[in-house]
Each structure stands twice: as C-alpha cells, then as structure tokens.
C-alpha cells in the first residue's frame, strides 16, 4: 500500500537525517560512537524542548517569538533566586514554570481576545521577557548549588563510554509528551483544527479561545523547561543568552516537516529537525577546517528545500479538479 | 409534521429579510427551497441553524417549540447543515473529521483504532469505499460532501439542510450524492434542499417552496408543478399583469451605429460561444436565472475571465479583451454584482471612490488635480442625486442605493462607451430603484450603450431595448421591440429547447 501523503515530509526528514549521518560516518567512523550520540542529545536538549512547544504553536498556524528571551529569563531567574534566597532548586523550578506558563497564557489570551497576529503579540513578549531578565541582573550569574551540580552530573554511561545525560533524557521525554498531547488528545485535535482553519474549527465545535490560550501556555511551559535545562547545561544565568533561539526552533520545526502555515506535521519530526541541525554542527567540529557559519548556510539551504518540498507536496495532495462556481 | 414554521420574520437595518414566512417539513421528504438571490433562503436557514435569532414567529420540531441559539444547539436538537463549501477540515483525516469532538478515548488518550472503526461505521450505507486514515483533502469534493453529510446526520439525525450541495459537482458526482440523499429520505429524515438547478429540483424533491423578497410565494408538490409556473413564482411575474406592462420605447434601437461586436465569443465551462452586437445608445437586458451564465457573460466581456474563442470588435477594429485593464482601455465599464466586496471601497470618501477608475487610467504619476476631483464629485453628486452630507463622507456610511449611484458615477466619470451593470438595483430601496432605472435611460441618451443584468423581469422589460435570455451557460434567445414581455422571457427561460425567437 502506498504510504499516506501526509507522512511524506516526516519521511523526508528522517531520510535526510540518516543519509547525512551515513555520509558523516563514511568520512569519520567515530561519528557512530555513543559519545557522539550522547553529546548530540545533550547539546541540543534545550533546543529540542523549546521546539516541541514551537511545534504545537506552528501546528495551530501561529508563531511564538518570545521563547528565546523566556529561556534567558529562566536562567537568570534561577541563578538569582538560588543566589539571593534559600529556596531549594526544585521550588525555584516550580515557581519558574508557573511564571512562564502564565506568561504564555496571557499572550494567548491577547492573541485571541484582541484578534491580534501572534507575530506582534509574541514579539512584544520577546522584548518583555528579555527586559525582565535584564531587570534581575545585567551580569552572568554563576549557579553554585550542590543539588544543581548533582543534576549536571547525573547520567547513564552507555556502552562505548557515551553519556546519556539527564537533560538529554528530558528532551526525549518532552518529545514523547508533546507527541501524545498533539496527536492523541482532544486538545491536540483542536490545535490541528485551528491550524486547518479557525472558522471551520469553530463550526466543528472547537473552543478556539481556550485552545489558543492553552497553545501559548504550553509553549511558555516548554520554554521554561528549556530554560531550566539550559541553566543546568551552562551552569549559569545570563540575560544575553539564547538570542535568536526562537528562530532556530522555528527552523527545526520546519525542517522537521511541519507545515509553517499550520495544520500538518508531527512532533517526532521536530526531534529529527533538531538532530539534523546538531549533526551539521558536529560534522563541522569533526572537520576542524570549516568555519561555523557553514552551519547556518546548510540550515538555510535545508530550510529552502523543505519549503519547496512542502509546496510541491501540497500540489500533489490537492485533487486536480477545477471547481466551477455556480 | 417534523418541522413547522409559522409567521417567521427577520429584519436587518433597512430591509425585511423574512416576512411572515411559513414552512413545513415532513419526515421522509425532500423539500426544495427556491428563490433568487436575496429572496430570503439563507436567512431562513440561518434562523433554523441558530446563526440568526428570529424577530418573530414560531418554530416547532416534533411539536415542541424550539429556539436554537447556536449551530451546536441546533445540532443537538437534530438539525444538521451541509454547505456548498464543505465545512470540514481538509488537513485532518476522514476519521478525525467524522469523530471530531467525540473521539473514542482510552486512558484519556484518543484511541486511533477505535476512531477509525467508528468512522467506518458512520460511513456504512453511504456507498463509499475509502481509507478513513487519509486526509479528507485528498478526496474529491463529492466525497467530502458525503463525509460532511454523514457527520451531520450522525450529530443531528432529524433534519438535514443541504445548501447548494451540488454547485461544484459534475453529473456523475451529483448522481452519487442524490442516491445518498434518497437513502436518507427513506430512513425518515426530513431534508431541505436548496439549489438553483431546476432540473435537480424536479429530479430529487417531493415538494417545493418558493421564496421571493422575503415572503413565501407558494408550496406545492413538485410533481404537480411545471417549469414555467415555477420560474414565474421565482421571478415574480403574473401573466395577466404582463400584458398591461408598459415597456420602454422598444423600437428606437434599429439601424444605429454598431459600437461593440462580439462574434462566437466564449470560454469552455463558462459560457458557450455567443454573438452579440451592441449599438450606440442601446440598453441590452440580460435575463436568466441565478447561475445561468449571465454574470459569466459580463465577466467575459470585461476581460475578468479571458475568452478562449471568438473575437470582439470595437468600431470595427478587433480588440483584445484579456484583462479588465484592456477592457477599460477599449472604453468599457463594469459595475459588479457584489457591490460591497467588488464595487466600492467603503473606507474611502465619495470623492475618492468616484475618481478611482479615472485615476487608475491616468496612472498614478499623474494625479487628478484636487480642484478637478472636487468638481467631478460635485457634478455627479448633483446629477445622480447622491444623498450624502458632503463629498468627503466615507461611502460605507451611505445607503445601498446611494452606494450604487457612487459606483455608477465612477464609471460615468470615465465616460465609457459601453457600461455593464450587474444587478444594479440589488439591495436598493424602492425609491432609489426607480431613480437608477431613470439614470440608465438618461445616460444612453448621450450615446452610451448599457448592458443590464437583472433577476427582476419588470426592471428589464422597463429598461431594455433588447433582451438576451441566458440558460445553462448559453444565450438561448434574443427578444426585441414588441416581443419584450415578461411572459416571453419566462417562456424562453423555461423552454428546454427554445430556439431563437424570431
């Protein structure tokens, strides 16, 4: 049986990732070691988590530009709270997630309530969150906490010496959780429906307002979680961190096969989008002679290819029948 | 009776969309609801589906008074609707569309397997053999239509309203849809069928109700109704009155200079090739039912859709009319049917709307001087008697009749040789109605030729020197001089094989 056309972009993403991996392996056999795989997961954990939230937003036909700033805010928030108060990191994390989720929910409420484009509202959110981070501190604040060091060091040593870290595992969990939310819940079905057409969605019984708030709250939650992971990864909070990460996340989502106009895509594709981008970076490190801007060029080319692929797939998928009006 | 509606009224600012309408629907019947644009069909349906609140009247379902306030409420009462534009989501699978909002769940998560099984169960009896795991958008409009019906029947189950369901289907697909509808009728559903394809009405329906200008004209058994009578009900002309009808001076257009000459002009699937000669100072009426090809004819002439065959000559010189730009350059003007969306720019002032086309022709590099603009606006406000406090008022704030006059003024300012008016009196009150007709007469005095498209026969009879009758996307008859009577037009529209009336 012919595979369902809706799977083509996902299959293309997975094929590209494994082909690229194969090419890397042919040149540098060490690429297939568990060390490389472990680092691939660890280094891209924060990006993968935030991209899950972005996937849900883009599936609904929206966009969330605030997430990069929210990650930076999260790092600063954690660092300053741990420095200035005696609170346990777990409590700080919980507080942070409440704050970022509420922040997303408010943006969603504005987008729906005022019928404003998500682009503008989340752009305002981006400046607000970055500004809030600066308000807490303008310096890079190191995090010194025994529990934090334990988190940084928790890993499972895979055969071959690679480290499967806690934050790498968290990313995979986020992907799995995001996939369940998007594909197996009524909330997820509503997200796809809004991405397919908000007016039709309303006619089919979707509560567009509540769903929109939920979508951006989810993205805020994921950005907060990504901020925690980023803080664990870097061991500090810095208000200038992760500038432009929202755009990298969007690129990962699109390379992962999700339609930028909404309504079609898979969360698991985003994992492969993130890993593909990480793989390019790893290759450049292995090569040693290439400059890092090659990463950007390859990502740019990949993005263009995916936009073209989606356009042509849309053509194929749409039945050719000129509907004459009556 | 499954559904009884008594004295249903609904008003909008300026118009009474429904005026004490009665309507009955029995279980196990297909009931056609007919009428031209603006007759009140969609208002009636929207009152039933909860999109509008009625002003007055009584709606009873199974004898119980109902008052649906939303589509969802109407659905839970048992009233489902399928529109011409399928209101399902192309980007979801057939199964997800069918079960949307009622997905079977296990441990809080949607159970995909049960969902597909449920979808297959819902599609049983519709004669569809499709993979419910595929996107709805990958199937044809007909299949999407049937999926939409299956969903509506599942959710509602008593009354199914089909609003122009066949408008974008071909013959085979229409037959498929009709089989489905008949099957549902035999299961005891009451089905309201809205369409402007009379053949389909005669083929499928048990009873017919005709609305006109917001009022119920008649309800009859389809089998006891003939075409001519039905069209007369829809267009609103009783034969007795016709004889007394005082037409325009129908004899004056003989032997005048030809301005525009269309020969074998046509486009596949739009309008069959037609010949039309437009003479100086002549008013040509284009009569036909909604969807017969009258607007399409105008679009072809104005270059909105390019002709595939035939040629057009202006003053004996062949011209190319493949875009409105070329048509304007050839001296054509076109006031479209959808005034609000295609005709006026509501936020611009009366003055700006009037000079719009003139400015477009001059090019943006050469603005019309402000004094000239003001003079033009003043002239036309006076000449057409546009009721506005001043020339700078936004057009959107004027009444329908005055908006129409602004559109007319825009084209008159261009001084075209051939002006096409599609439904110039739609949504215009009675006073302005007569005025617009008078204006049409006036502008042709100056030698301008006008083509008027209208559903209102008296209007065409009163204004036209010649009438072209359009049916099934072909020009089927031409009436001129004393032949122009409402009766003759109705006969030509109805007659399945009327040739050219000599």
Short mmCIF file of N, CA, C and O in Angstrom, two decimals, chain A residues 1-8 59 180-207 259 262-264 266 316-319 321-326, chain B residues 71 75 83-84 86-89 91-93 96-98 100-105 108-112 131 133-135 137-142 144 151 167-170 173 196-197 269-270 290-291 296 299 305 473:
data_model
loop_
_atom_site.label_atom_id
_atom_site.label_comp_id
_atom_site.label_asym_id
_atom_site.label_seq_id
_atom_site.Cartn_x
_atom_site.Cartn_y
_atom_site.Cartn_z
N UNK A 1 0.84 -1.20 0.00
CA UNK A 1 0.00 0.00 0.00
C UNK A 1 0.87 1.25 0.00
O UNK A 1 1.89 1.31 0.67
N UNK A 2 0.46 2.23 -0.75
CA UNK A 2 1.18 3.50 -0.83
C UNK A 2 1.09 4.20 0.52
O UNK A 2 0.02 4.24 1.13
N UNK A 3 2.22 4.75 1.01
CA UNK A 3 2.11 5.46 2.29
C UNK A 3 1.25 6.71 2.15
O UNK A 3 1.14 7.29 1.07
N UNK A 4 0.64 7.06 3.25
CA UNK A 4 -0.21 8.24 3.30
C UNK A 4 0.61 9.49 2.96
O UNK A 4 1.67 9.70 3.53
N UNK A 5 0.11 10.32 2.02
CA UNK A 5 0.89 11.50 1.62
C UNK A 5 1.22 12.42 2.79
O UNK A 5 2.21 13.15 2.74
N UNK A 6 0.42 12.39 3.85
CA UNK A 6 0.69 13.29 4.97
C UNK A 6 2.01 12.93 5.67
O UNK A 6 2.55 13.71 6.42
N UNK A 7 2.50 11.68 5.39
CA UNK A 7 3.73 11.24 6.03
C UNK A 7 4.97 11.67 5.27
O UNK A 7 6.07 11.61 5.79
N UNK A 8 4.82 12.09 4.01
CA UNK A 8 5.99 12.37 3.16
C UNK A 8 7.00 13.33 3.80
O UNK A 8 8.19 13.03 3.82
N UNK A 59 1.71 24.25 14.50
CA UNK A 59 0.61 23.39 14.04
C UNK A 59 -0.71 24.14 14.08
O UNK A 59 -1.61 23.89 13.27
N UNK A 180 2.26 12.96 22.41
CA UNK A 180 0.98 12.49 22.96
C UNK A 180 -0.04 13.63 22.98
O UNK A 180 -1.19 13.46 22.58
N UNK A 181 0.42 14.79 23.44
CA UNK A 181 -0.50 15.94 23.53
C UNK A 181 -1.03 16.31 22.14
O UNK A 181 -2.22 16.51 21.93
N UNK A 182 -0.12 16.36 21.17
CA UNK A 182 -0.52 16.84 19.85
C UNK A 182 -1.35 15.82 19.08
O UNK A 182 -2.27 16.19 18.36
N UNK A 183 -1.02 14.55 19.23
CA UNK A 183 -1.65 13.57 18.34
C UNK A 183 -2.68 12.68 19.02
O UNK A 183 -3.46 12.03 18.33
N UNK A 184 -2.69 12.69 20.33
CA UNK A 184 -3.58 11.72 20.98
C UNK A 184 -4.57 12.36 21.96
O UNK A 184 -5.19 11.65 22.74
N UNK A 185 -4.70 13.66 21.99
CA UNK A 185 -5.67 14.27 22.88
C UNK A 185 -6.65 15.13 22.08
O UNK A 185 -6.37 15.50 20.94
N UNK A 186 -7.78 15.45 22.68
CA UNK A 186 -8.75 16.33 22.03
C UNK A 186 -8.18 17.74 21.90
O UNK A 186 -8.48 18.44 20.95
N UNK A 187 -7.35 18.12 22.89
CA UNK A 187 -6.68 19.42 22.78
C UNK A 187 -5.83 19.45 21.51
O UNK A 187 -5.89 20.40 20.72
N UNK A 188 -5.07 18.37 21.28
CA UNK A 188 -4.24 18.29 20.08
C UNK A 188 -5.08 18.34 18.82
O UNK A 188 -4.74 19.02 17.84
N UNK A 189 -6.20 17.62 18.82
CA UNK A 189 -7.08 17.63 17.66
C UNK A 189 -7.57 19.05 17.39
O UNK A 189 -7.66 19.49 16.23
N UNK A 190 -7.87 19.79 18.47
CA UNK A 190 -8.31 21.18 18.31
C UNK A 190 -7.19 22.04 17.73
O UNK A 190 -7.44 22.94 16.93
N UNK A 191 -5.94 21.76 18.15
CA UNK A 191 -4.80 22.51 17.62
C UNK A 191 -4.72 22.33 16.10
O UNK A 191 -4.62 23.30 15.34
N UNK A 192 -4.81 21.08 15.65
CA UNK A 192 -4.78 20.81 14.22
C UNK A 192 -5.96 21.48 13.52
O UNK A 192 -5.83 22.01 12.42
N UNK A 193 -7.11 21.45 14.17
CA UNK A 193 -8.31 22.04 13.56
C UNK A 193 -8.13 23.54 13.36
O UNK A 193 -8.45 24.08 12.29
N UNK A 194 -7.58 24.21 14.38
CA UNK A 194 -7.37 25.66 14.25
C UNK A 194 -6.35 25.93 13.16
O UNK A 194 -6.49 26.87 12.37
N UNK A 195 -5.33 25.08 13.08
CA UNK A 195 -4.34 25.24 12.02
C UNK A 195 -4.95 25.05 10.63
O UNK A 195 -4.51 25.65 9.66
N UNK A 196 -5.96 24.21 10.55
CA UNK A 196 -6.62 23.98 9.27
C UNK A 196 -7.56 25.10 8.88
O UNK A 196 -7.85 25.30 7.71
N UNK A 197 -8.05 25.85 9.84
CA UNK A 197 -8.97 26.96 9.55
C UNK A 197 -9.77 27.28 10.79
O UNK A 197 -10.62 26.47 11.18
N UNK A 198 -9.51 28.42 11.42
CA UNK A 198 -10.19 28.73 12.68
C UNK A 198 -11.71 28.80 12.55
O UNK A 198 -12.42 28.38 13.46
N UNK A 199 -12.20 29.30 11.42
CA UNK A 199 -13.66 29.43 11.28
C UNK A 199 -14.33 28.07 11.20
O UNK A 199 -15.34 27.81 11.86
N UNK A 200 -13.74 27.20 10.37
CA UNK A 200 -14.27 25.85 10.28
C UNK A 200 -14.15 25.14 11.61
O UNK A 200 -15.08 24.44 12.04
N UNK A 201 -13.01 25.35 12.28
CA UNK A 201 -12.80 24.71 13.58
C UNK A 201 -13.93 25.11 14.54
O UNK A 201 -14.48 24.28 15.25
N UNK A 202 -14.27 26.39 14.52
CA UNK A 202 -15.33 26.86 15.42
C UNK A 202 -16.64 26.16 15.07
O UNK A 202 -17.37 25.72 15.96
N UNK A 203 -16.93 26.04 13.76
CA UNK A 203 -18.16 25.37 13.34
C UNK A 203 -18.19 23.91 13.79
O UNK A 203 -19.24 23.34 14.02
N UNK A 204 -17.00 23.31 13.89
CA UNK A 204 -16.96 21.90 14.28
C UNK A 204 -16.97 21.75 15.80
O UNK A 204 -16.90 20.65 16.31
N UNK A 205 -17.03 22.86 16.50
CA UNK A 205 -17.19 22.79 17.94
C UNK A 205 -15.93 23.01 18.75
O UNK A 205 -15.91 22.73 19.93
N UNK A 206 -14.87 23.51 18.11
CA UNK A 206 -13.65 23.80 18.86
C UNK A 206 -13.83 25.09 19.65
O UNK A 206 -14.35 26.07 19.12
N UNK A 207 -13.41 25.07 20.91
CA UNK A 207 -13.41 26.32 21.67
C UNK A 207 -12.10 27.03 21.39
O UNK A 207 -11.08 26.76 22.02
N UNK A 259 4.22 21.92 8.56
CA UNK A 259 3.84 22.97 7.62
C UNK A 259 3.80 24.31 8.37
O UNK A 259 3.10 24.44 9.38
N UNK A 262 0.58 25.82 9.29
CA UNK A 262 -0.23 25.14 10.30
C UNK A 262 -1.05 23.99 9.75
O UNK A 262 -1.26 23.85 8.56
N UNK A 263 -1.49 23.14 10.69
CA UNK A 263 -2.44 22.09 10.34
C UNK A 263 -1.85 20.76 9.92
O UNK A 263 -2.59 19.81 9.76
N UNK A 264 -0.54 20.68 9.73
CA UNK A 264 0.04 19.41 9.32
C UNK A 264 1.46 19.29 9.87
O UNK A 264 2.25 20.22 9.74
N UNK A 266 4.31 16.54 12.50
CA UNK A 266 4.46 15.57 13.57
C UNK A 266 5.50 16.09 14.56
O UNK A 266 6.52 16.64 14.16
N UNK A 316 0.64 18.01 -5.06
CA UNK A 316 0.31 16.60 -5.34
C UNK A 316 -0.92 16.18 -4.56
O UNK A 316 -1.80 15.51 -5.07
N UNK A 317 -0.97 16.61 -3.30
CA UNK A 317 -2.04 16.13 -2.41
C UNK A 317 -3.39 16.70 -2.79
O UNK A 317 -4.42 16.06 -2.59
N UNK A 318 -3.42 17.93 -3.34
CA UNK A 318 -4.70 18.55 -3.68
C UNK A 318 -5.25 17.90 -4.94
O UNK A 318 -4.59 17.89 -5.96
N UNK A 319 -6.45 17.35 -4.88
CA UNK A 319 -7.01 16.73 -6.08
C UNK A 319 -7.21 17.77 -7.18
O UNK A 319 -7.67 18.87 -6.92
N UNK A 321 -9.05 19.31 -9.61
CA UNK A 321 -10.43 19.44 -10.11
C UNK A 321 -10.80 20.89 -9.99
O UNK A 321 -11.04 21.41 -8.91
N UNK A 322 -10.81 21.58 -11.13
CA UNK A 322 -11.21 22.98 -11.10
C UNK A 322 -12.68 23.04 -10.74
O UNK A 322 -13.52 22.53 -11.45
N UNK A 323 -12.97 23.59 -9.56
CA UNK A 323 -14.37 23.67 -9.18
C UNK A 323 -14.97 24.92 -9.81
O UNK A 323 -14.59 26.03 -9.52
N UNK A 324 -15.91 24.71 -10.71
CA UNK A 324 -16.55 25.85 -11.36
C UNK A 324 -17.64 26.36 -10.45
O UNK A 324 -18.36 25.59 -9.83
N UNK A 325 -17.71 27.66 -10.35
CA UNK A 325 -18.74 28.20 -9.46
C UNK A 325 -20.10 28.20 -10.13
O UNK A 325 -20.20 28.13 -11.34
N UNK A 326 -21.14 28.23 -9.35
CA UNK A 326 -22.49 28.04 -9.89
C UNK A 326 -23.21 29.24 -10.29
O UNK A 326 -23.10 30.33 -10.03
N UNK B 71 -25.09 26.97 16.30
CA UNK B 71 -25.03 25.79 15.44
C UNK B 71 -25.02 24.53 16.29
O UNK B 71 -25.69 23.54 15.96
N UNK B 75 -27.71 21.53 16.30
CA UNK B 75 -27.27 20.17 16.07
C UNK B 75 -27.81 19.23 17.13
O UNK B 75 -28.31 18.16 16.82
N UNK B 83 -23.04 22.77 3.85
CA UNK B 83 -22.97 23.90 2.93
C UNK B 83 -22.25 23.51 1.66
O UNK B 83 -21.60 22.48 1.58
N UNK B 84 -22.36 24.42 0.68
CA UNK B 84 -21.66 24.22 -0.59
C UNK B 84 -20.17 24.11 -0.36
O UNK B 84 -19.51 23.21 -0.87
N UNK B 86 -17.63 22.86 1.78
CA UNK B 86 -17.66 21.83 2.81
C UNK B 86 -17.04 22.36 4.09
O UNK B 86 -15.91 22.84 4.09
N UNK B 87 -17.79 22.28 5.18
CA UNK B 87 -17.27 22.80 6.43
C UNK B 87 -16.62 21.73 7.28
O UNK B 87 -17.00 21.49 8.41
N UNK B 88 -15.66 21.08 6.67
CA UNK B 88 -14.84 20.15 7.41
C UNK B 88 -13.39 20.54 7.17
O UNK B 88 -13.11 21.43 6.38
N UNK B 89 -12.48 19.87 7.85
CA UNK B 89 -11.08 20.26 7.77
C UNK B 89 -10.31 19.33 6.84
O UNK B 89 -10.18 18.14 7.10
N UNK B 91 -7.22 19.17 6.37
CA UNK B 91 -5.92 18.71 6.84
C UNK B 91 -6.03 17.60 7.88
O UNK B 91 -5.02 17.10 8.34
N UNK B 92 -7.24 17.22 8.24
CA UNK B 92 -7.40 16.09 9.15
C UNK B 92 -7.86 14.87 8.35
O UNK B 92 -8.42 15.00 7.27
N UNK B 93 -7.65 13.70 8.93
CA UNK B 93 -8.08 12.50 8.23
C UNK B 93 -9.60 12.42 8.24
O UNK B 93 -10.27 13.11 9.02
N UNK B 96 -10.83 11.48 11.63
CA UNK B 96 -10.79 12.54 12.63
C UNK B 96 -11.90 13.55 12.38
O UNK B 96 -12.51 14.07 13.33
N UNK B 97 -12.18 13.83 11.11
CA UNK B 97 -13.27 14.75 10.80
C UNK B 97 -14.61 14.19 11.28
O UNK B 97 -15.43 14.90 11.85
N UNK B 98 -14.81 12.90 11.03
CA UNK B 98 -16.11 12.30 11.36
C UNK B 98 -16.34 12.25 12.86
O UNK B 98 -17.46 12.43 13.34
N UNK B 100 -14.77 14.12 15.18
CA UNK B 100 -14.24 15.29 15.88
C UNK B 100 -15.14 15.70 17.05
O UNK B 100 -16.35 15.86 16.90
N UNK B 101 -14.52 15.89 18.22
CA UNK B 101 -15.27 16.29 19.40
C UNK B 101 -15.88 15.12 20.14
O UNK B 101 -16.35 15.29 21.26
N UNK B 102 -15.91 13.93 19.51
CA UNK B 102 -16.48 12.77 20.19
C UNK B 102 -15.53 11.58 20.05
O UNK B 102 -15.97 10.44 19.94
N UNK B 103 -14.23 11.88 20.00
CA UNK B 103 -13.25 10.83 19.75
C UNK B 103 -13.33 9.77 20.84
O UNK B 103 -13.39 10.11 22.02
N UNK B 104 -13.30 8.51 20.44
CA UNK B 104 -13.24 7.45 21.47
C UNK B 104 -11.89 7.51 22.17
O UNK B 104 -10.86 7.69 21.53
N UNK B 105 -11.91 7.43 23.51
CA UNK B 105 -10.66 7.55 24.25
C UNK B 105 -10.41 6.35 25.13
O UNK B 105 -11.35 5.70 25.58
N UNK B 108 -7.68 8.30 28.69
CA UNK B 108 -7.57 9.73 28.43
C UNK B 108 -6.95 10.07 27.09
O UNK B 108 -6.92 11.23 26.69
N UNK B 109 -6.45 9.08 26.38
CA UNK B 109 -5.84 9.37 25.08
C UNK B 109 -6.75 8.85 23.97
O UNK B 109 -7.45 7.86 24.14
N UNK B 110 -6.70 9.55 22.84
CA UNK B 110 -7.56 9.15 21.72
C UNK B 110 -7.10 7.79 21.21
O UNK B 110 -5.92 7.55 20.98
N UNK B 111 -8.06 6.90 21.03
CA UNK B 111 -7.78 5.56 20.55
C UNK B 111 -7.96 5.54 19.04
O UNK B 111 -9.07 5.51 18.52
N UNK B 112 -6.84 5.60 18.32
CA UNK B 112 -6.88 5.73 16.86
C UNK B 112 -7.62 4.59 16.19
O UNK B 112 -8.38 4.80 15.25
N UNK B 131 -10.34 5.01 2.39
CA UNK B 131 -9.46 4.79 3.53
C UNK B 131 -9.67 5.96 4.49
O UNK B 131 -9.30 7.09 4.20
N UNK B 133 -8.20 6.69 7.04
CA UNK B 133 -6.97 7.18 7.66
C UNK B 133 -6.29 8.25 6.83
O UNK B 133 -5.27 8.79 7.22
N UNK B 134 -6.84 8.55 5.65
CA UNK B 134 -6.22 9.57 4.79
C UNK B 134 -6.82 10.94 5.05
O UNK B 134 -7.95 11.06 5.52
N UNK B 135 -6.07 11.94 4.65
CA UNK B 135 -6.57 13.31 4.80
C UNK B 135 -7.83 13.51 3.98
O UNK B 135 -7.90 13.05 2.83
N UNK B 137 -8.72 16.13 2.57
CA UNK B 137 -8.39 16.95 1.41
C UNK B 137 -7.91 16.17 0.20
O UNK B 137 -7.86 16.69 -0.90
N UNK B 138 -7.54 14.90 0.40
CA UNK B 138 -7.06 14.14 -0.74
C UNK B 138 -8.21 13.51 -1.52
O UNK B 138 -7.99 12.84 -2.52
N UNK B 139 -9.43 13.71 -1.06
CA UNK B 139 -10.58 13.17 -1.78
C UNK B 139 -11.33 14.27 -2.54
O UNK B 139 -11.17 15.46 -2.24
N UNK B 140 -12.17 13.85 -3.49
CA UNK B 140 -12.88 14.82 -4.33
C UNK B 140 -13.94 15.55 -3.52
O UNK B 140 -14.32 15.12 -2.43
N UNK B 141 -14.43 16.64 -4.09
CA UNK B 141 -15.44 17.45 -3.40
C UNK B 141 -16.67 16.60 -3.09
O UNK B 141 -17.26 16.72 -2.01
N UNK B 142 -17.04 15.72 -4.02
CA UNK B 142 -18.25 14.91 -3.81
C UNK B 142 -18.10 14.03 -2.58
O UNK B 142 -19.01 13.94 -1.75
N UNK B 144 -16.03 14.49 -0.09
CA UNK B 144 -16.01 15.36 1.10
C UNK B 144 -17.42 15.77 1.49
O UNK B 144 -17.77 15.82 2.66
N UNK B 151 -21.42 13.12 8.80
CA UNK B 151 -21.19 13.73 10.11
C UNK B 151 -22.44 14.46 10.60
O UNK B 151 -22.85 14.31 11.74
N UNK B 167 -23.30 22.48 -6.25
CA UNK B 167 -22.79 23.58 -7.07
C UNK B 167 -21.43 23.28 -7.69
O UNK B 167 -21.14 23.73 -8.78
N UNK B 168 -20.60 22.50 -7.00
CA UNK B 168 -19.29 22.25 -7.61
C UNK B 168 -19.10 20.77 -7.94
O UNK B 168 -17.98 20.29 -7.95
N UNK B 169 -20.19 20.07 -8.20
CA UNK B 169 -20.07 18.66 -8.55
C UNK B 169 -20.37 18.45 -10.03
O UNK B 169 -21.15 19.20 -10.62
N UNK B 170 -19.77 17.42 -10.63
CA UNK B 170 -20.14 17.10 -12.01
C UNK B 170 -21.32 16.13 -12.00
O UNK B 170 -21.82 15.73 -10.94
N UNK B 173 -21.03 12.78 -10.05
CA UNK B 173 -20.94 13.02 -8.61
C UNK B 173 -22.29 13.45 -8.04
O UNK B 173 -22.67 13.06 -6.94
N UNK B 196 -30.21 26.11 -7.14
CA UNK B 196 -30.83 26.88 -8.21
C UNK B 196 -30.83 26.10 -9.51
O UNK B 196 -31.11 26.64 -10.56
N UNK B 197 -30.49 24.80 -9.41
CA UNK B 197 -30.57 23.96 -10.61
C UNK B 197 -31.96 23.33 -10.65
O UNK B 197 -32.26 22.40 -9.90
N UNK B 269 -16.77 25.82 -20.30
CA UNK B 269 -17.17 25.70 -18.90
C UNK B 269 -17.67 26.99 -18.30
O UNK B 269 -18.07 27.03 -17.15
N UNK B 270 -17.63 28.08 -19.08
CA UNK B 270 -18.09 29.34 -18.53
C UNK B 270 -19.34 29.79 -19.29
O UNK B 270 -20.43 29.81 -18.74
N UNK B 290 -30.38 32.66 -11.65
CA UNK B 290 -29.09 32.66 -10.96
C UNK B 290 -28.27 31.45 -11.43
O UNK B 290 -28.79 30.35 -11.52
N UNK B 291 -27.02 31.69 -11.80
CA UNK B 291 -26.17 30.59 -12.19
C UNK B 291 -26.34 30.15 -13.63
O UNK B 291 -25.77 29.16 -14.06
N UNK B 296 -21.34 35.48 -15.78
CA UNK B 296 -20.19 34.96 -16.51
C UNK B 296 -20.03 35.66 -17.85
O UNK B 296 -18.93 35.95 -18.31
N UNK B 299 -18.46 38.92 -17.18
CA UNK B 299 -17.05 38.78 -16.83
C UNK B 299 -16.19 38.54 -18.06
O UNK B 299 -15.06 39.01 -18.16
N UNK B 305 -12.46 37.13 -17.01
CA UNK B 305 -12.05 35.80 -17.48
C UNK B 305 -11.79 35.97 -18.96
O UNK B 305 -12.59 36.57 -19.67
N UNK B 473 -25.75 28.35 -19.28
CA UNK B 473 -24.49 28.91 -19.78
C UNK B 473 -24.48 29.11 -21.29
O UNK B 473 -23.43 29.03 -21.93
#
